C-alpha cells in the first residue's frame, strides 16, 4: 500500500510540473479586434501594418534566452537575449495575403545558473487583402 501511495505522489508531482512547463506564446497586432497571447499558435486578419509578438513563459526566473526565427514574408525582427521577440512590417494589409512568422526558443539560461536546450516554438499567421495588379 505504501508503494502505491509513493507512485501516486510521484505521478501527481510529474503531472503538475508538466502543467507549468516553459512554452512560447504569440499575439498578432494590426488586427480589427483586440488579441491576447496564446500558447503555440495565434492568427488573425489584419487591417493595419501587422506585427507578431512572441514571449517565453517559464516556470522559474529567466536570465537569458536564445531565439531562432523566420517569416514569410521577411519582416523587421527584434529578438535579443530576453524572453521577448517580435517581427513587424511597415506596410499595411493590402500588401499581405496569407503570411506567417515562427519564433523558437532554443536555449534558456535561468537566474539560478541552470540551463536547458529546448525547442519551444510559436507560429503566428495573418491575412490581409492582397492587391491584384
PDB file of N, CA and C in Angstrom, residues 64-128:
ATOM      1  N   UNK A  64      18.541  34.587 -19.473  1.00  0.00           N
ATOM      2  CA  UNK A  64      18.877  34.790 -20.877  1.00  0.00           C
ATOM      3  C   UNK A  64      18.197  33.733 -21.735  1.00  0.00           C
ATOM      4  N   UNK A  65      17.858  34.122 -22.984  1.00  0.00           N
ATOM      5  CA  UNK A  65      17.167  33.238 -23.920  1.00  0.00           C
ATOM      6  C   UNK A  65      17.847  33.329 -25.277  1.00  0.00           C
ATOM      7  N   UNK A  66      17.958  32.206 -25.973  1.00  0.00           N
ATOM      8  CA  UNK A  66      18.421  32.220 -27.365  1.00  0.00           C
ATOM      9  C   UNK A  66      17.229  31.920 -28.261  1.00  0.00           C
ATOM     10  N   UNK A  67      17.021  32.768 -29.283  1.00  0.00           N
ATOM     11  CA  UNK A  67      15.904  32.645 -30.217  1.00  0.00           C
ATOM     12  C   UNK A  67      16.392  32.219 -31.583  1.00  0.00           C
ATOM     13  N   UNK A  68      15.537  31.504 -32.296  1.00  0.00           N
ATOM     14  CA  UNK A  68      15.704  31.260 -33.721  1.00  0.00           C
ATOM     15  C   UNK A  68      14.362  31.625 -34.348  1.00  0.00           C
ATOM     16  N   UNK A  69      14.362  32.221 -35.548  1.00  0.00           N
ATOM     17  CA  UNK A  69      13.116  32.747 -36.087  1.00  0.00           C
ATOM     18  C   UNK A  69      13.161  32.868 -37.605  1.00  0.00           C
ATOM     19  N   UNK A  70      11.981  32.971 -38.196  1.00  0.00           N
ATOM     20  CA  UNK A  70      11.844  33.164 -39.631  1.00  0.00           C
ATOM     21  C   UNK A  70      10.417  33.551 -39.965  1.00  0.00           C
ATOM     22  N   UNK A  71      10.248  34.187 -41.108  1.00  0.00           N
ATOM     23  CA  UNK A  71       8.916  34.634 -41.517  1.00  0.00           C
ATOM     24  C   UNK A  71       8.812  34.680 -43.025  1.00  0.00           C
ATOM     25  N   UNK A  72       7.583  34.580 -43.509  1.00  0.00           N
ATOM     26  CA  UNK A  72       7.291  34.726 -44.935  1.00  0.00           C
ATOM     27  C   UNK A  72       6.076  35.628 -45.053  1.00  0.00           C
ATOM     28  N   UNK A  73       6.195  36.851 -45.514  1.00  0.00           N
ATOM     29  CA  UNK A  73       7.428  37.493 -45.972  1.00  0.00           C
ATOM     30  C   UNK A  73       8.311  37.901 -44.791  1.00  0.00           C
ATOM     31  N   UNK A  74       9.596  38.142 -45.111  1.00  0.00           N
ATOM     32  CA  UNK A  74      10.525  38.580 -44.065  1.00  0.00           C
ATOM     33  C   UNK A  74      10.080  39.938 -43.555  1.00  0.00           C
ATOM     34  N   UNK A  75      10.310  40.177 -42.306  1.00  0.00           N
ATOM     35  CA  UNK A  75       9.967  41.458 -41.699  1.00  0.00           C
ATOM     36  C   UNK A  75      11.137  41.989 -40.907  1.00  0.00           C
ATOM     37  N   UNK A  76      10.865  42.949 -40.052  1.00  0.00           N
ATOM     38  CA  UNK A  76      11.884  43.558 -39.198  1.00  0.00           C
ATOM     39  C   UNK A  76      11.861  42.871 -37.835  1.00  0.00           C
ATOM     40  N   UNK A  77      12.838  41.983 -37.613  1.00  0.00           N
ATOM     41  CA  UNK A  77      12.887  41.200 -36.379  1.00  0.00           C
ATOM     42  C   UNK A  77      13.580  41.974 -35.271  1.00  0.00           C
ATOM     43  N   UNK A  78      13.095  41.798 -34.054  1.00  0.00           N
ATOM     44  CA  UNK A  78      13.714  42.365 -32.867  1.00  0.00           C
ATOM     45  C   UNK A  78      13.713  41.279 -31.792  1.00  0.00           C
ATOM     46  N   UNK A  79      14.798  40.523 -31.752  1.00  0.00           N
ATOM     47  CA  UNK A  79      14.930  39.431 -30.783  1.00  0.00           C
ATOM     48  C   UNK A  79      16.296  39.546 -30.139  1.00  0.00           C
ATOM     49  N   UNK A  80      16.325  39.766 -28.871  1.00  0.00           N
ATOM     50  CA  UNK A  80      17.591  39.844 -28.149  1.00  0.00           C
ATOM     51  C   UNK A  80      17.774  38.602 -27.307  1.00  0.00           C
ATOM     52  N   UNK A  81      18.344  38.799 -26.139  1.00  0.00           N
ATOM     53  CA  UNK A  81      18.594  37.667 -25.244  1.00  0.00           C
ATOM     54  C   UNK A  81      17.559  37.595 -24.122  1.00  0.00           C
ATOM     55  N   UNK A  82      16.529  38.395 -24.204  1.00  0.00           N
ATOM     56  CA  UNK A  82      15.484  38.382 -23.180  1.00  0.00           C
ATOM     57  C   UNK A  82      14.345  37.464 -23.609  1.00  0.00           C
ATOM     58  N   UNK A  83      13.265  37.445 -22.843  1.00  0.00           N
ATOM     59  CA  UNK A  83      12.201  36.478 -23.106  1.00  0.00           C
ATOM     60  C   UNK A  83      11.146  36.985 -24.090  1.00  0.00           C
ATOM     61  N   UNK A  84      11.454  38.047 -24.869  1.00  0.00           N
ATOM     62  CA  UNK A  84      10.511  38.533 -25.873  1.00  0.00           C
ATOM     63  C   UNK A  84      11.186  38.676 -27.227  1.00  0.00           C
ATOM     64  N   UNK A  85      10.388  38.477 -28.272  1.00  0.00           N
ATOM     65  CA  UNK A  85      10.873  38.525 -29.654  1.00  0.00           C
ATOM     66  C   UNK A  85       9.708  39.017 -30.503  1.00  0.00           C
ATOM     67  N   UNK A  86       9.996  39.777 -31.567  1.00  0.00           N
ATOM     68  CA  UNK A  86       8.895  40.259 -32.411  1.00  0.00           C
ATOM     69  C   UNK A  86       9.356  40.472 -33.838  1.00  0.00           C
ATOM     70  N   UNK A  87       8.379  40.476 -34.737  1.00  0.00           N
ATOM     71  CA  UNK A  87       8.604  40.851 -36.123  1.00  0.00           C
ATOM     72  C   UNK A  87       7.502  41.834 -36.503  1.00  0.00           C
ATOM     73  N   UNK A  88       7.890  42.943 -37.147  1.00  0.00           N
ATOM     74  CA  UNK A  88       6.927  43.952 -37.569  1.00  0.00           C
ATOM     75  C   UNK A  88       7.110  44.245 -39.048  1.00  0.00           C
ATOM     76  N   UNK A  89       6.079  44.836 -39.623  1.00  0.00           N
ATOM     77  CA  UNK A  89       6.059  45.151 -41.048  1.00  0.00           C
ATOM     78  C   UNK A  89       5.608  46.599 -41.223  1.00  0.00           C
ATOM     79  N   UNK A  90       6.298  47.377 -42.085  1.00  0.00           N
ATOM     80  CA  UNK A  90       5.937  48.778 -42.253  1.00  0.00           C
ATOM     81  C   UNK A  90       4.732  49.016 -43.171  1.00  0.00           C
ATOM     82  N   UNK A  91       4.325  48.022 -43.919  1.00  0.00           N
ATOM     83  CA  UNK A  91       3.234  48.207 -44.883  1.00  0.00           C
ATOM     84  C   UNK A  91       1.914  47.709 -44.327  1.00  0.00           C
ATOM     85  N   UNK A  92       0.847  48.201 -44.909  1.00  0.00           N
ATOM     86  CA  UNK A  92      -0.496  47.856 -44.466  1.00  0.00           C
ATOM     87  C   UNK A  92      -1.013  46.548 -45.030  1.00  0.00           C
ATOM     88  N   UNK A  93      -2.255  46.208 -44.693  1.00  0.00           N
ATOM     89  CA  UNK A  93      -2.830  44.900 -45.023  1.00  0.00           C
ATOM     90  C   UNK A  93      -2.983  44.637 -46.521  1.00  0.00           C
ATOM     91  N   UNK A  94      -3.035  45.684 -47.323  1.00  0.00           N
ATOM     92  CA  UNK A  94      -3.210  45.472 -48.762  1.00  0.00           C
ATOM     93  C   UNK A  94      -2.006  44.779 -49.397  1.00  0.00           C
ATOM     94  N   UNK A  95      -0.903  44.674 -48.699  1.00  0.00           N
ATOM     95  CA  UNK A  95       0.300  44.032 -49.221  1.00  0.00           C
ATOM     96  C   UNK A  95       0.455  42.579 -48.790  1.00  0.00           C
ATOM     97  N   UNK A  96      -0.471  42.078 -48.004  1.00  0.00           N
ATOM     98  CA  UNK A  96      -0.307  40.748 -47.455  1.00  0.00           C
ATOM     99  C   UNK A  96      -1.451  39.824 -47.826  1.00  0.00           C
ATOM    100  N   UNK A  97      -1.088  38.671 -48.344  1.00  0.00           N
ATOM    101  CA  UNK A  97      -2.034  37.572 -48.430  1.00  0.00           C
ATOM    102  C   UNK A  97      -1.860  36.785 -47.139  1.00  0.00           C
ATOM    103  N   UNK A  98      -1.811  35.485 -47.235  1.00  0.00           N
ATOM    104  CA  UNK A  98      -1.559  34.649 -46.066  1.00  0.00           C
ATOM    105  C   UNK A  98      -0.079  34.738 -45.722  1.00  0.00           C
ATOM    106  N   UNK A  99       0.242  35.137 -44.510  1.00  0.00           N
ATOM    107  CA  UNK A  99       1.630  35.311 -44.076  1.00  0.00           C
ATOM    108  C   UNK A  99       1.818  34.647 -42.719  1.00  0.00           C
ATOM    109  N   UNK A 100       3.052  34.257 -42.433  1.00  0.00           N
ATOM    110  CA  UNK A 100       3.293  33.647 -41.126  1.00  0.00           C
ATOM    111  C   UNK A 100       4.690  33.934 -40.630  1.00  0.00           C
ATOM    112  N   UNK A 101       4.827  33.890 -39.308  1.00  0.00           N
ATOM    113  CA  UNK A 101       6.112  34.071 -38.646  1.00  0.00           C
ATOM    114  C   UNK A 101       6.214  33.046 -37.516  1.00  0.00           C
ATOM    115  N   UNK A 102       7.409  32.479 -37.362  1.00  0.00           N
ATOM    116  CA  UNK A 102       7.649  31.498 -36.310  1.00  0.00           C
ATOM    117  C   UNK A 102       8.888  31.903 -35.520  1.00  0.00           C
ATOM    118  N   UNK A 103       8.772  31.820 -34.202  1.00  0.00           N
ATOM    119  CA  UNK A 103       9.922  32.075 -33.327  1.00  0.00           C
ATOM    120  C   UNK A 103      10.039  30.905 -32.353  1.00  0.00           C
ATOM    121  N   UNK A 104      11.278  30.466 -32.147  1.00  0.00           N
ATOM    122  CA  UNK A 104      11.546  29.330 -31.261  1.00  0.00           C
ATOM    123  C   UNK A 104      12.622  29.709 -30.248  1.00  0.00           C
ATOM    124  N   UNK A 105      12.443  29.268 -29.039  1.00  0.00           N
ATOM    125  CA  UNK A 105      13.485  29.371 -28.022  1.00  0.00           C
ATOM    126  C   UNK A 105      14.291  28.085 -28.105  1.00  0.00           C
ATOM    127  N   UNK A 106      15.619  28.238 -28.236  1.00  0.00           N
ATOM    128  CA  UNK A 106      16.482  27.063 -28.371  1.00  0.00           C
ATOM    129  C   UNK A 106      17.310  26.775 -27.125  1.00  0.00           C
ATOM    130  N   UNK A 107      17.494  27.791 -26.283  1.00  0.00           N
ATOM    131  CA  UNK A 107      18.233  27.588 -25.031  1.00  0.00           C
ATOM    132  C   UNK A 107      17.736  28.602 -24.010  1.00  0.00           C
ATOM    133  N   UNK A 108      17.592  28.133 -22.778  1.00  0.00           N
ATOM    134  CA  UNK A 108      17.181  29.003 -21.677  1.00  0.00           C
ATOM    135  C   UNK A 108      18.244  28.925 -20.586  1.00  0.00           C
ATOM    136  N   UNK A 109      18.743  30.092 -20.172  1.00  0.00           N
ATOM    137  CA  UNK A 109      19.617  30.192 -19.010  1.00  0.00           C
ATOM    138  C   UNK A 109      18.770  30.813 -17.902  1.00  0.00           C
ATOM    139  N   UNK A 110      18.593  30.059 -16.827  1.00  0.00           N
ATOM    140  CA  UNK A 110      17.767  30.524 -15.723  1.00  0.00           C
ATOM    141  C   UNK A 110      18.596  31.368 -14.750  1.00  0.00           C
ATOM    142  N   UNK A 111      17.925  32.161 -13.955  1.00  0.00           N
ATOM    143  CA  UNK A 111      18.590  33.034 -12.976  1.00  0.00           C
ATOM    144  C   UNK A 111      19.361  32.258 -11.915  1.00  0.00           C
ATOM    145  N   UNK A 112      19.000  30.993 -11.701  1.00  0.00           N
ATOM    146  CA  UNK A 112      19.729  30.170 -10.722  1.00  0.00           C
ATOM    147  C   UNK A 112      20.964  29.495 -11.337  1.00  0.00           C
ATOM    148  N   UNK A 113      21.363  29.953 -12.544  1.00  0.00           N
ATOM    149  CA  UNK A 113      22.539  29.460 -13.279  1.00  0.00           C
ATOM    150  C   UNK A 113      22.391  28.051 -13.824  1.00  0.00           C
ATOM    151  N   UNK A 114      21.175  27.522 -13.881  1.00  0.00           N
ATOM    152  CA  UNK A 114      20.933  26.271 -14.594  1.00  0.00           C
ATOM    153  C   UNK A 114      20.498  26.637 -16.005  1.00  0.00           C
ATOM    154  N   UNK A 115      20.616  25.707 -16.924  1.00  0.00           N
ATOM    155  CA  UNK A 115      20.206  25.974 -18.297  1.00  0.00           C
ATOM    156  C   UNK A 115      19.664  24.701 -18.911  1.00  0.00           C
ATOM    157  N   UNK A 116      18.963  24.869 -20.031  1.00  0.00           N
ATOM    158  CA  UNK A 116      18.496  23.708 -20.786  1.00  0.00           C
ATOM    159  C   UNK A 116      18.375  24.073 -22.256  1.00  0.00           C
ATOM    160  N   UNK A 117      18.695  23.101 -23.106  1.00  0.00           N
ATOM    161  CA  UNK A 117      18.438  23.214 -24.539  1.00  0.00           C
ATOM    162  C   UNK A 117      17.001  22.779 -24.771  1.00  0.00           C
ATOM    163  N   UNK A 118      16.259  23.575 -25.515  1.00  0.00           N
ATOM    164  CA  UNK A 118      14.847  23.300 -25.743  1.00  0.00           C
ATOM    165  C   UNK A 118      14.508  23.570 -27.203  1.00  0.00           C
ATOM    166  N   UNK A 119      13.315  23.222 -27.569  1.00  0.00           N
ATOM    167  CA  UNK A 119      12.748  23.590 -28.868  1.00  0.00           C
ATOM    168  C   UNK A 119      11.300  23.986 -28.611  1.00  0.00           C
ATOM    169  N   UNK A 120      11.122  25.221 -28.165  1.00  0.00           N
ATOM    170  CA  UNK A 120       9.807  25.743 -27.810  1.00  0.00           C
ATOM    171  C   UNK A 120       9.428  26.799 -28.836  1.00  0.00           C
ATOM    172  N   UNK A 121       8.384  26.543 -29.616  1.00  0.00           N
ATOM    173  CA  UNK A 121       8.046  27.413 -30.739  1.00  0.00           C
ATOM    174  C   UNK A 121       6.608  27.904 -30.686  1.00  0.00           C
ATOM    175  N   UNK A 122       6.386  29.010 -31.367  1.00  0.00           N
ATOM    176  CA  UNK A 122       5.036  29.500 -31.621  1.00  0.00           C
ATOM    177  C   UNK A 122       5.018  30.067 -33.034  1.00  0.00           C
ATOM    178  N   UNK A 123       3.867  29.945 -33.688  1.00  0.00           N
ATOM    179  CA  UNK A 123       3.694  30.458 -35.045  1.00  0.00           C
ATOM    180  C   UNK A 123       2.493  31.381 -35.076  1.00  0.00           C
ATOM    181  N   UNK A 124       2.691  32.544 -35.679  1.00  0.00           N
ATOM    182  CA  UNK A 124       1.603  33.488 -35.877  1.00  0.00           C
ATOM    183  C   UNK A 124       1.301  33.612 -37.356  1.00  0.00           C
ATOM    184  N   UNK A 125       0.043  33.543 -37.714  1.00  0.00           N
ATOM    185  CA  UNK A 125      -0.362  33.726 -39.110  1.00  0.00           C
ATOM    186  C   UNK A 125      -1.323  34.904 -39.191  1.00  0.00           C
ATOM    187  N   UNK A 126      -1.226  35.641 -40.302  1.00  0.00           N
ATOM    188  CA  UNK A 126      -2.139  36.757 -40.504  1.00  0.00           C
ATOM    189  C   UNK A 126      -2.476  36.881 -41.975  1.00  0.00           C
ATOM    190  N   UNK A 127      -3.588  37.548 -42.246  1.00  0.00           N
ATOM    191  CA  UNK A 127      -4.091  37.656 -43.599  1.00  0.00           C
ATOM    192  C   UNK A 127      -4.613  39.068 -43.832  1.00  0.00           C
ATOM    193  N   UNK A 128      -4.160  39.676 -44.932  1.00  0.00           N
ATOM    194  CA  UNK A 128      -4.670  40.971 -45.376  1.00  0.00           C
ATOM    195  C   UNK A 128      -5.154  40.839 -46.807  1.00  0.00           C
TER     196      UNK A 128
END
